[in-house]
Coordinates of N, CA, C and O in Angstrom, one line a residue:
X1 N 144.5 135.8 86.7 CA 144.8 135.1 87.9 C 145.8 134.0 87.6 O 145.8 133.3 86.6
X2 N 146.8 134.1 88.5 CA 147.7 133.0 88.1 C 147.7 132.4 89.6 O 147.4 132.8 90.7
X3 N 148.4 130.7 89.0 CA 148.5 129.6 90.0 C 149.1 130.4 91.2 O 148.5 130.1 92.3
X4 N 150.1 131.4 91.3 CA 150.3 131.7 93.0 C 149.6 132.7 93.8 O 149.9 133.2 94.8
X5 N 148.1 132.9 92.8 CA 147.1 133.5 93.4 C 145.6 132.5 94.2 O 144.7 133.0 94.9
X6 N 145.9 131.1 93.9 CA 144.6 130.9 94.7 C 145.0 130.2 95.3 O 145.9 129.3 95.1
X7 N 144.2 130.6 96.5 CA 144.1 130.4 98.2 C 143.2 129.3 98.7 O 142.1 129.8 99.0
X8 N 143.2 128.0 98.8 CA 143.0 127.1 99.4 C 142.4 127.2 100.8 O 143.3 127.6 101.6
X9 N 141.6 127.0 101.4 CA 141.3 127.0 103.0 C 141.5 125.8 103.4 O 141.3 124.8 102.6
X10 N 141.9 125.8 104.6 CA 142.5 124.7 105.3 C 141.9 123.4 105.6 O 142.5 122.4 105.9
X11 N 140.8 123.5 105.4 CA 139.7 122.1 105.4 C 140.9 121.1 103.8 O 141.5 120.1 103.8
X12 N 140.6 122.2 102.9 CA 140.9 121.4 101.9 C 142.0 121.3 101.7 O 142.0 120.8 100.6
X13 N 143.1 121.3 101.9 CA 144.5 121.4 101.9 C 144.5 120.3 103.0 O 145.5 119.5 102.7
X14 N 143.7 119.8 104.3 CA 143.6 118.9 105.2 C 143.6 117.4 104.2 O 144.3 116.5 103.9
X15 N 142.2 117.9 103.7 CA 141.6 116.8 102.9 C 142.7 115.8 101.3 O 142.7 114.6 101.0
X16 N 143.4 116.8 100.7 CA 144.0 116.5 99.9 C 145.3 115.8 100.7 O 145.6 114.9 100.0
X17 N 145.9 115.9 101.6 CA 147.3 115.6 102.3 C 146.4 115.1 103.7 O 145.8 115.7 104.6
X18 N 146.5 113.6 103.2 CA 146.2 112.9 104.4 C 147.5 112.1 105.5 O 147.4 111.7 106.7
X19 N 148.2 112.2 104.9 CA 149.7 111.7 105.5 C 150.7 113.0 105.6 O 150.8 114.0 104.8
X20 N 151.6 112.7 106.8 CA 152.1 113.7 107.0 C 153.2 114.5 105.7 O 153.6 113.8 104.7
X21 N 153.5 115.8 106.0 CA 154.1 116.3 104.4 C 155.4 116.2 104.8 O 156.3 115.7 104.0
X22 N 155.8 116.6 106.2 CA 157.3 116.6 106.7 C 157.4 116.1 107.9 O 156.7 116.3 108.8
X23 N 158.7 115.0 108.0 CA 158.9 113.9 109.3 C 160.2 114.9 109.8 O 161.2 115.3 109.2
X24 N 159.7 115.3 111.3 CA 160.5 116.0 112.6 C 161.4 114.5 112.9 O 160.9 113.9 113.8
X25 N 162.6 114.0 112.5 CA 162.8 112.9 113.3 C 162.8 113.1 114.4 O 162.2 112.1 114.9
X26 N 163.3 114.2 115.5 CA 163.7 114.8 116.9 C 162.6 114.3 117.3 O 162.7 113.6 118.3
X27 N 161.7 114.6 117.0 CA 160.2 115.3 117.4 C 159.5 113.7 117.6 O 158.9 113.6 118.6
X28 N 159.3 112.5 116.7 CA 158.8 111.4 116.2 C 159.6 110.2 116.9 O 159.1 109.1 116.8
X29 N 160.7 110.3 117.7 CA 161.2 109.7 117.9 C 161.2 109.0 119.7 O 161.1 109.9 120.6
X30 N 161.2 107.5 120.0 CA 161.1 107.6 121.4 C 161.9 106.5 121.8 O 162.4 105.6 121.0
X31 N 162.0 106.5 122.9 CA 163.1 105.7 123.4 C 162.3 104.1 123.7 O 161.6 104.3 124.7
X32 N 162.2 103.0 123.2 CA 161.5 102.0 123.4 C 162.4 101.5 125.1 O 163.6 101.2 125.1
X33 N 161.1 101.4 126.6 CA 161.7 101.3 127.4 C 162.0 99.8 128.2 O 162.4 99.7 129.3
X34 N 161.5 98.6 127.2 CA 162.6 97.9 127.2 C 163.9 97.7 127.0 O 164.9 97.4 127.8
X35 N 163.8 97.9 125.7 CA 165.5 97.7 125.4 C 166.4 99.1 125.0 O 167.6 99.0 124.8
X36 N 165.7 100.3 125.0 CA 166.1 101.4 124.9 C 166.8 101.9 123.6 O 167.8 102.7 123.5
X37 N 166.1 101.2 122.5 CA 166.6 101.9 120.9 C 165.1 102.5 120.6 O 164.0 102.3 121.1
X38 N 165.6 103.4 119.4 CA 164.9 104.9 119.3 C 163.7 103.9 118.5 O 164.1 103.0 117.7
X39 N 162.7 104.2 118.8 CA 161.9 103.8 117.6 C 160.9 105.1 117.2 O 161.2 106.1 118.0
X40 N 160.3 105.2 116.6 CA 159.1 106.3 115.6 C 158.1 105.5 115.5 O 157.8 104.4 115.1
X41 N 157.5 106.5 116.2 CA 155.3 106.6 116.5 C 155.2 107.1 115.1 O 155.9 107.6 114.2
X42 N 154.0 106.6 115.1 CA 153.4 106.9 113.4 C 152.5 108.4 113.9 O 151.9 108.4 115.0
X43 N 152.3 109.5 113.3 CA 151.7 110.4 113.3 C 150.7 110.6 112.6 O 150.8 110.3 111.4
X44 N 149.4 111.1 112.9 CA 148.1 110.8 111.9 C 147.4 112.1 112.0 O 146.6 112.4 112.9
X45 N 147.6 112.6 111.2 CA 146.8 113.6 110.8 C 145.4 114.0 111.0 O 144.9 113.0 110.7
X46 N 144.8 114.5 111.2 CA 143.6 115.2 111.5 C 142.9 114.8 110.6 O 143.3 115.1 109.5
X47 N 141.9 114.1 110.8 CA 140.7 113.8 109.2 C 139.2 114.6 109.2 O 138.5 115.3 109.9
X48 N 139.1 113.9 107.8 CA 137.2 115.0 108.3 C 136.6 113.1 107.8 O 137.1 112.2 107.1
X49 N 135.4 113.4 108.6 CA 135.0 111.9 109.0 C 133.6 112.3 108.8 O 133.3 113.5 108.8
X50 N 132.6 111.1 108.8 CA 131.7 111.1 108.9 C 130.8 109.9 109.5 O 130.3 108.9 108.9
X51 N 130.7 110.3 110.6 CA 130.1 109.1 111.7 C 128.5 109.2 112.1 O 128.1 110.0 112.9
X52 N 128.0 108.3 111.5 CA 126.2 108.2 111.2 C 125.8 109.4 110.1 O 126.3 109.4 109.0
X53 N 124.9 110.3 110.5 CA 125.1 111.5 110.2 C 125.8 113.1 110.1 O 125.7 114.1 109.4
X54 N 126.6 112.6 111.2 CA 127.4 113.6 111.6 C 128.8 113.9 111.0 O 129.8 113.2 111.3
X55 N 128.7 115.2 109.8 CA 130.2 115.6 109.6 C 131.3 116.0 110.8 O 131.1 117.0 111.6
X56 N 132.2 115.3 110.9 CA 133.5 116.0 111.9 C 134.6 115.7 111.4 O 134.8 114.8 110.6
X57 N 135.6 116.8 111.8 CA 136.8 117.0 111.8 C 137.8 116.5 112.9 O 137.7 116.9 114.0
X58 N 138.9 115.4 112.4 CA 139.4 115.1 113.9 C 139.3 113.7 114.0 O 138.5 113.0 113.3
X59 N 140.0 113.3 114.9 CA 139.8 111.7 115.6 C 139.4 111.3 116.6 O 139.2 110.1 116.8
X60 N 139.0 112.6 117.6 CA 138.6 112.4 118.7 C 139.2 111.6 119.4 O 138.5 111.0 120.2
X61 N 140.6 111.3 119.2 CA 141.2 110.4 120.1 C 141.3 110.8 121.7 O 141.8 110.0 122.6
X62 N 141.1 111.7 122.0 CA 140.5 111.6 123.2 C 139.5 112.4 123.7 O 139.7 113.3 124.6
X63 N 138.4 112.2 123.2 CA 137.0 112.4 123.2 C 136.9 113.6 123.7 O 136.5 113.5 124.9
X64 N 137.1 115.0 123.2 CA 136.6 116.1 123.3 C 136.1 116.5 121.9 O 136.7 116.7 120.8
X65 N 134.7 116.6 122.1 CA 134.1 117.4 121.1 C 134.0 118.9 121.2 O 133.7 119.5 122.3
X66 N 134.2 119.4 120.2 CA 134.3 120.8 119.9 C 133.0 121.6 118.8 O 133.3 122.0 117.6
X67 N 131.8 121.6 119.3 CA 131.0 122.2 119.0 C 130.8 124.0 118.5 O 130.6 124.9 119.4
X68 N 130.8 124.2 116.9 CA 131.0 125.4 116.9 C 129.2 125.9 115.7 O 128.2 125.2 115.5
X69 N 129.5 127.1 115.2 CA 128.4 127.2 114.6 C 128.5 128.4 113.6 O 128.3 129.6 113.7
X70 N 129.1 127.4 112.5 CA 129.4 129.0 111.2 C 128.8 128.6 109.9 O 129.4 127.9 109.1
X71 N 127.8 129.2 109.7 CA 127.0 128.8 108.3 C 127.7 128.8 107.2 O 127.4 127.9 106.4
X72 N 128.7 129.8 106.6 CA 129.1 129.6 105.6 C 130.3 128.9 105.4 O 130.9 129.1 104.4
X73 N 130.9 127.9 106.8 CA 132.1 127.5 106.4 C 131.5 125.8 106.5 O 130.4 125.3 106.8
X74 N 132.7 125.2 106.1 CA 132.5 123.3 106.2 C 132.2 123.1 108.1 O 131.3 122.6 108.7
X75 N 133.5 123.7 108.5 CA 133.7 123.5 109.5 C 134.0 124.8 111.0 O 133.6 124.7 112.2
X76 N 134.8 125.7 110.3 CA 135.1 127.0 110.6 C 135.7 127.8 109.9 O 136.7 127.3 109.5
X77 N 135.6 129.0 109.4 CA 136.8 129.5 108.6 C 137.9 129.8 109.0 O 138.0 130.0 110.2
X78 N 139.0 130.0 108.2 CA 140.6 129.3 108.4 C 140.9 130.4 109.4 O 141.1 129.8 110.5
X79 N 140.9 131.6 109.6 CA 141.4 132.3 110.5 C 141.0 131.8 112.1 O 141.8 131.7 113.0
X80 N 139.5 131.5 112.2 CA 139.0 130.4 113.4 C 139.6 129.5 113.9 O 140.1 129.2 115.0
X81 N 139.6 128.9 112.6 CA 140.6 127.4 112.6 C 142.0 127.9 113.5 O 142.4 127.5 114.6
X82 N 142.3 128.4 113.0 CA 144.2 128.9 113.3 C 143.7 129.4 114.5 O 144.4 128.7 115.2
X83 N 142.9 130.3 115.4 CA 142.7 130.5 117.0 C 142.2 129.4 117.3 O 142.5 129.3 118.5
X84 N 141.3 128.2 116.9 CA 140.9 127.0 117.7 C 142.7 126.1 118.0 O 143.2 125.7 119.0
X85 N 143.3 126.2 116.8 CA 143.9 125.4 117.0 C 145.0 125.8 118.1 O 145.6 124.9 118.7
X86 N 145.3 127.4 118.3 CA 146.6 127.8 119.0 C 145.8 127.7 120.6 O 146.5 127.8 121.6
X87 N 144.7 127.5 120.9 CA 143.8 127.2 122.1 C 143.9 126.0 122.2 O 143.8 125.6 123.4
X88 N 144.1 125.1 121.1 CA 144.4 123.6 121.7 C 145.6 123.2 121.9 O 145.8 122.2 122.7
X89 N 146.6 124.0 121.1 CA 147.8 123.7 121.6 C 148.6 124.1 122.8 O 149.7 123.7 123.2
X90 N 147.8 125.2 123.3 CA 147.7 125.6 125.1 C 147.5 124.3 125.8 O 148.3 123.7 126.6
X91 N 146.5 124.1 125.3 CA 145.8 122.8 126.0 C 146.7 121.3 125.6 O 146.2 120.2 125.5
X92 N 147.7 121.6 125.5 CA 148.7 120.3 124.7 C 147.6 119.5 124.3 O 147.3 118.5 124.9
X93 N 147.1 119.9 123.3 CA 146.0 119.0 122.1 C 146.1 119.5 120.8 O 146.9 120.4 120.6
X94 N 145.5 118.9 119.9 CA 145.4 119.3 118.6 C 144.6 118.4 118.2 O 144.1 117.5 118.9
X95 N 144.1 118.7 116.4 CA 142.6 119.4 115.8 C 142.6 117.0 116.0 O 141.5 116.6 116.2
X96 N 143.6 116.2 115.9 CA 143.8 114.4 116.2 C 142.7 114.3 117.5 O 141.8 113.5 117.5
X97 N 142.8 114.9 118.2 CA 142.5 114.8 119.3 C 141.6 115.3 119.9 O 141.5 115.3 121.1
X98 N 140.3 116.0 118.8 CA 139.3 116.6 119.4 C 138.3 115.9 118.4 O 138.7 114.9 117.8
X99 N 137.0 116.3 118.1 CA 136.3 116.3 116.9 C 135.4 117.3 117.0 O 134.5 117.5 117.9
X100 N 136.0 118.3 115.7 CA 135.5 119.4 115.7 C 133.7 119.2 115.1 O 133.5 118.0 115.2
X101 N 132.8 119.7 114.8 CA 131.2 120.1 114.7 C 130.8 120.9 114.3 O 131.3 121.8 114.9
X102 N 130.3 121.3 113.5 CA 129.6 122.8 113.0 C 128.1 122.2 113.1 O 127.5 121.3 112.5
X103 N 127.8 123.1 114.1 CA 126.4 123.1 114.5 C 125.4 123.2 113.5 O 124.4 122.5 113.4
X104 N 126.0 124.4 112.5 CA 124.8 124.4 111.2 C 124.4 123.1 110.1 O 123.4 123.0 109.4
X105 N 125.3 122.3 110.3 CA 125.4 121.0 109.2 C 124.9 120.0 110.6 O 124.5 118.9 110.3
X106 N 124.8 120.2 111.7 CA 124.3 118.8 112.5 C 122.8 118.5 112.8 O 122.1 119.0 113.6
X107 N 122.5 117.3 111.7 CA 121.0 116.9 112.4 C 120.6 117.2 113.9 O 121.4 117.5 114.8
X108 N 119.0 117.1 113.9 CA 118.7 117.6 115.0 C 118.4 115.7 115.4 O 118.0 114.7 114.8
X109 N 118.9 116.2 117.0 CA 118.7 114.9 117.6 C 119.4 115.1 119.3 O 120.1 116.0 119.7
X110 N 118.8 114.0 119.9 CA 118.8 114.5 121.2 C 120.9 114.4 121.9 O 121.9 114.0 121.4
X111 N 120.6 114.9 122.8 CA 122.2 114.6 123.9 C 122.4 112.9 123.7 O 123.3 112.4 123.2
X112 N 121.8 112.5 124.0 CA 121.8 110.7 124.4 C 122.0 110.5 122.9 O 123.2 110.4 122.7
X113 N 121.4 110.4 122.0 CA 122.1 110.1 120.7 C 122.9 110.3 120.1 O 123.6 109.6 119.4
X114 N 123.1 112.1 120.3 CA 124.6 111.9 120.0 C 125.7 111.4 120.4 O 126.7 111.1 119.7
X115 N 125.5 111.3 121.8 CA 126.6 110.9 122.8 C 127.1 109.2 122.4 O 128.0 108.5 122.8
X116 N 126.1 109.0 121.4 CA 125.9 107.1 121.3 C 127.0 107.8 120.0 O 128.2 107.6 120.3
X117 N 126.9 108.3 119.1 CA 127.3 108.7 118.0 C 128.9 109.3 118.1 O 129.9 108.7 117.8
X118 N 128.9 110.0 118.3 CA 130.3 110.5 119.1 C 131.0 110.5 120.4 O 131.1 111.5 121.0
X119 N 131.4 109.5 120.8 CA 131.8 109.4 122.0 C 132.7 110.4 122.7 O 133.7 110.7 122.1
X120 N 132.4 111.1 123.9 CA 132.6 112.1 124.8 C 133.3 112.0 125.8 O 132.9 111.1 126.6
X121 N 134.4 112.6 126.2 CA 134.5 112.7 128.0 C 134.4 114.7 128.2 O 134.1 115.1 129.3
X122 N 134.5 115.5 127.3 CA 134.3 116.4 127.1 C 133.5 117.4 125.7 O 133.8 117.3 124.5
X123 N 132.7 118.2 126.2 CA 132.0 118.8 125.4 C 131.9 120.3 125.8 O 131.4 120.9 126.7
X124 N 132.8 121.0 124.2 CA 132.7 122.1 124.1 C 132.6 123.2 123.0 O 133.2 123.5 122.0
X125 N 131.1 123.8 124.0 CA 130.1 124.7 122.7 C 131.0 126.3 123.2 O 131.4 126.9 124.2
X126 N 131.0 126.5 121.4 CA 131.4 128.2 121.4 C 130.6 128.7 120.6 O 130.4 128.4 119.4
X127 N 130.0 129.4 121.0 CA 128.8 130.2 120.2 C 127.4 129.2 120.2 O 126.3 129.6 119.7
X128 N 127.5 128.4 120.6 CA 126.4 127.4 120.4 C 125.6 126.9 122.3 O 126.2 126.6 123.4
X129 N 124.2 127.0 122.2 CA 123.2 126.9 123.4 C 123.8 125.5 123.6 O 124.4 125.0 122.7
X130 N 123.6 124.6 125.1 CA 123.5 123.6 124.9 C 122.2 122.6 125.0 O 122.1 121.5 125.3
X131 N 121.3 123.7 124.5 CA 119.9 123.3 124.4 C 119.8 122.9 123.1 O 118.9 122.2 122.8
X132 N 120.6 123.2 122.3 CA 120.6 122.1 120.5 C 121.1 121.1 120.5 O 121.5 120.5 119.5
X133 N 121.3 120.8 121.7 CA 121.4 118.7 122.1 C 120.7 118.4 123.0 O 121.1 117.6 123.9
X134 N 119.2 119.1 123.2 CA 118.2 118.6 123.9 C 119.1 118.8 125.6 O 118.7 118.0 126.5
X135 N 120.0 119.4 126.0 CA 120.6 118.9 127.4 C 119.6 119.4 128.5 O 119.2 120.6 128.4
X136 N 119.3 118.9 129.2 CA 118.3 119.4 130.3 C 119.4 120.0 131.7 O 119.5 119.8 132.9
X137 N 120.2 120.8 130.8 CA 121.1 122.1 131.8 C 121.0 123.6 131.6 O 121.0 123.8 130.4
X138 N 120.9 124.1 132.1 CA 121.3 125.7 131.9 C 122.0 126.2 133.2 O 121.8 126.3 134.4
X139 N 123.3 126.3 132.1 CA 124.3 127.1 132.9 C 125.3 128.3 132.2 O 125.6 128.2 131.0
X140 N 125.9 129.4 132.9 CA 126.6 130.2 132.5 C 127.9 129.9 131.9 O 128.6 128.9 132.0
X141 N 128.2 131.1 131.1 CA 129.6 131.0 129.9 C 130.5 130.7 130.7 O 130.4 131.3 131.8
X142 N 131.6 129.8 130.7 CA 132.6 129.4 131.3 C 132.3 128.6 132.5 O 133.2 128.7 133.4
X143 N 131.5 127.9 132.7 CA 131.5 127.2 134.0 C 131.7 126.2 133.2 O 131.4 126.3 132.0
X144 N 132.3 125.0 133.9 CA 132.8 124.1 133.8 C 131.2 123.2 134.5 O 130.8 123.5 135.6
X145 N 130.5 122.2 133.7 CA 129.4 121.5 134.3 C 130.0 120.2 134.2 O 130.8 119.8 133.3
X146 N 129.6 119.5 135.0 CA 130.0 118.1 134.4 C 128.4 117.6 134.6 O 127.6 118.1 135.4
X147 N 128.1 116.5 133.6 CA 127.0 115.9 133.7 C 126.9 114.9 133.3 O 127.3 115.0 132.2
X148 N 126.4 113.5 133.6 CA 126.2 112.0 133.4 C 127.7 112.0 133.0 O 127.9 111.6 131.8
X149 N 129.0 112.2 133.6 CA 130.5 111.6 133.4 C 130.5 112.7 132.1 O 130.9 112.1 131.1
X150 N 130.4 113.5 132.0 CA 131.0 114.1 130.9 C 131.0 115.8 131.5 O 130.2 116.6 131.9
X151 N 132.2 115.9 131.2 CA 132.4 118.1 131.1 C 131.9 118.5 130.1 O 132.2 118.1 128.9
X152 N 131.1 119.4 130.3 CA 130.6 120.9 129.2 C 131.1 122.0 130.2 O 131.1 122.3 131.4
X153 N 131.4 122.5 128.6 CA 132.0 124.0 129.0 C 131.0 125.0 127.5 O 131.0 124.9 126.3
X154 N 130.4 125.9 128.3 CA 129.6 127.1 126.6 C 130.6 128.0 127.1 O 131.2 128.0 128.2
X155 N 130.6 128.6 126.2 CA 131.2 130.2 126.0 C 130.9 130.6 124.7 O 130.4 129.8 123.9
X156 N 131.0 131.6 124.4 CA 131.0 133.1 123.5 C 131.5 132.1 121.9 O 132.0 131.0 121.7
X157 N 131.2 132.9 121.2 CA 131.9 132.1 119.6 C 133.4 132.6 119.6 O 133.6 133.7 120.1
X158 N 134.1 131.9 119.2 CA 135.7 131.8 118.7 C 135.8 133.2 118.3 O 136.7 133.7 119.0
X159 N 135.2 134.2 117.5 CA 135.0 135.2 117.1 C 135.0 136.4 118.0 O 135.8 137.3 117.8
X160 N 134.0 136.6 119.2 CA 134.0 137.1 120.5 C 135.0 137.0 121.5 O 135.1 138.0 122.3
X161 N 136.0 135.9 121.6 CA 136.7 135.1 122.4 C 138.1 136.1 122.3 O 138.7 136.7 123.1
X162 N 138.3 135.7 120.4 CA 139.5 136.2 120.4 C 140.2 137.6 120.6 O 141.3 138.0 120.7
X163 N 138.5 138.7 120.6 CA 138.4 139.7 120.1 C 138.9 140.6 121.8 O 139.2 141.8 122.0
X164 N 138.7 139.3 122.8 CA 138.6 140.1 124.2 C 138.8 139.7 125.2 O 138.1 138.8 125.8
X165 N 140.0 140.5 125.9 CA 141.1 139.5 126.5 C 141.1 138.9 128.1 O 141.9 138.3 128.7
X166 N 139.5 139.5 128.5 CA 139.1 139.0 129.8 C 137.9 137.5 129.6 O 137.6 136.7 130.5
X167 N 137.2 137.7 128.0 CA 136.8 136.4 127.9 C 137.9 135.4 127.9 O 137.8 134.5 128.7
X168 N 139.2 135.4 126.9 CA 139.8 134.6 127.1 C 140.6 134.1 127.9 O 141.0 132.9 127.8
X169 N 141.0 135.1 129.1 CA 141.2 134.6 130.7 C 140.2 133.7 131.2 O 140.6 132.6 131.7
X170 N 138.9 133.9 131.2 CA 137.8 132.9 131.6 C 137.6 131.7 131.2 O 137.0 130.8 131.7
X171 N 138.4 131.6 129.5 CA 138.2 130.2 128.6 C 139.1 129.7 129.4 O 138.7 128.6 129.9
X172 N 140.2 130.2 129.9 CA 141.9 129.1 129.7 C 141.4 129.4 130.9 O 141.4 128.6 130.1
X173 N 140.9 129.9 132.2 CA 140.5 129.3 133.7 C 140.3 127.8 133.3 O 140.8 126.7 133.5
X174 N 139.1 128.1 132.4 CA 138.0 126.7 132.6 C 138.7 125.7 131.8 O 138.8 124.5 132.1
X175 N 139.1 126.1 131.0 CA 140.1 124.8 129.8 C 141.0 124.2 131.1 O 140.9 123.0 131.5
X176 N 142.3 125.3 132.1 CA 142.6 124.3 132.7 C 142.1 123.4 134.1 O 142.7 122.7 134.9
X177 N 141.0 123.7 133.9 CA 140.0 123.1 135.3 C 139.5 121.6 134.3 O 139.6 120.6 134.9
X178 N 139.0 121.6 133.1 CA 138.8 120.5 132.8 C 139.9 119.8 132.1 O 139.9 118.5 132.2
X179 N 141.0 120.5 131.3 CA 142.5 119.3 131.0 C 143.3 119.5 132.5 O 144.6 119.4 132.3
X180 N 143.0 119.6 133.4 CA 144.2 119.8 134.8 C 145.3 119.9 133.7 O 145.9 119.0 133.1
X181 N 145.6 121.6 133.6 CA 146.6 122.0 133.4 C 147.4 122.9 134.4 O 148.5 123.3 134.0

């Protein structure tokens, strides 16, 4: 085996390169609208975090959690990863702006504590009941629920989703019913 034989998955390739690898000036750049010279936003990478007990991926800078459930990966495996992520970039989001979950690594504990623990305005399980956060709802795949100020959306695992192209009409209904897209 030689060095241009091993394959890295994307958690760890995240983890080693915490700062960006390549600056888009085009792309980084904004017009400051007082005085109208270009200035550059700092860009921040996706982290893997650990808040109380909870492993996550992400900054959740605007509080959608992404609830998934794959035993043998950290987080998801990389091919997942790459359909969560082209689903968020539908959603003009990305992996900064959500905090991803793997249900298999999450202590058991109720909705209300986690919700103290990861702060929410959305919550969405793929493959995952939302009865493994104690929620006192039951509702069908793709409805859009909102409850105590927060959206849940279940559906099918990432796996099911990709595999079939009227589940994924039903995701991106409900994705744009809760990002008003």
């Amino acid at each position: 085996m030689t060095l241009n034989d091993i394959h890295l998955p994307l958690i760890s390739i995240a983890d080693l390169y915490k700062t960006v690898l390549i600056k888009n000036d085009q792309s980084n750049e904004k017009k400051d609208a007082v005085d109208g010279k270009k200035i550059k936003k700092q860009i921040e990478p996706a982290e893997i975090k650990e808040i109380g007990s909870i492993h996550l991926l992400g900054n959740n800078k605007k509080q959608i959690v992404v609830i998934v459930n794959y035993k043998d990966a950290v987080y998801l495996p990389d091919d997942r990863l790459a359909f969560l992520t082209s689903i968020l970039t539908a959603c003009k989001l990305n992996l900064d702006d959500i905090a991803l979950i793997n249900f298999s690594g999450l202590p058991e504990m109720g909705y209300k504590d986690f919700l103290k623990t990861v702060p929410s305005k959305s919550v969405l399980f793929f493959g995952v009941e939302p009865k493994v956060l104690s929620l006192p709802l039951n509702f069908p795949n793709f409805q859009v629920q909102p409850f105590d100020g927060i959206n849940y959306l279940t559906s099918p695992s990432l796996d099911e989703i990709e595999k079939d192209k009227s589940k994924k009409e039903k995701l991106w209904l409900s994705l744009k019913k809760i990002f008003n897209l």
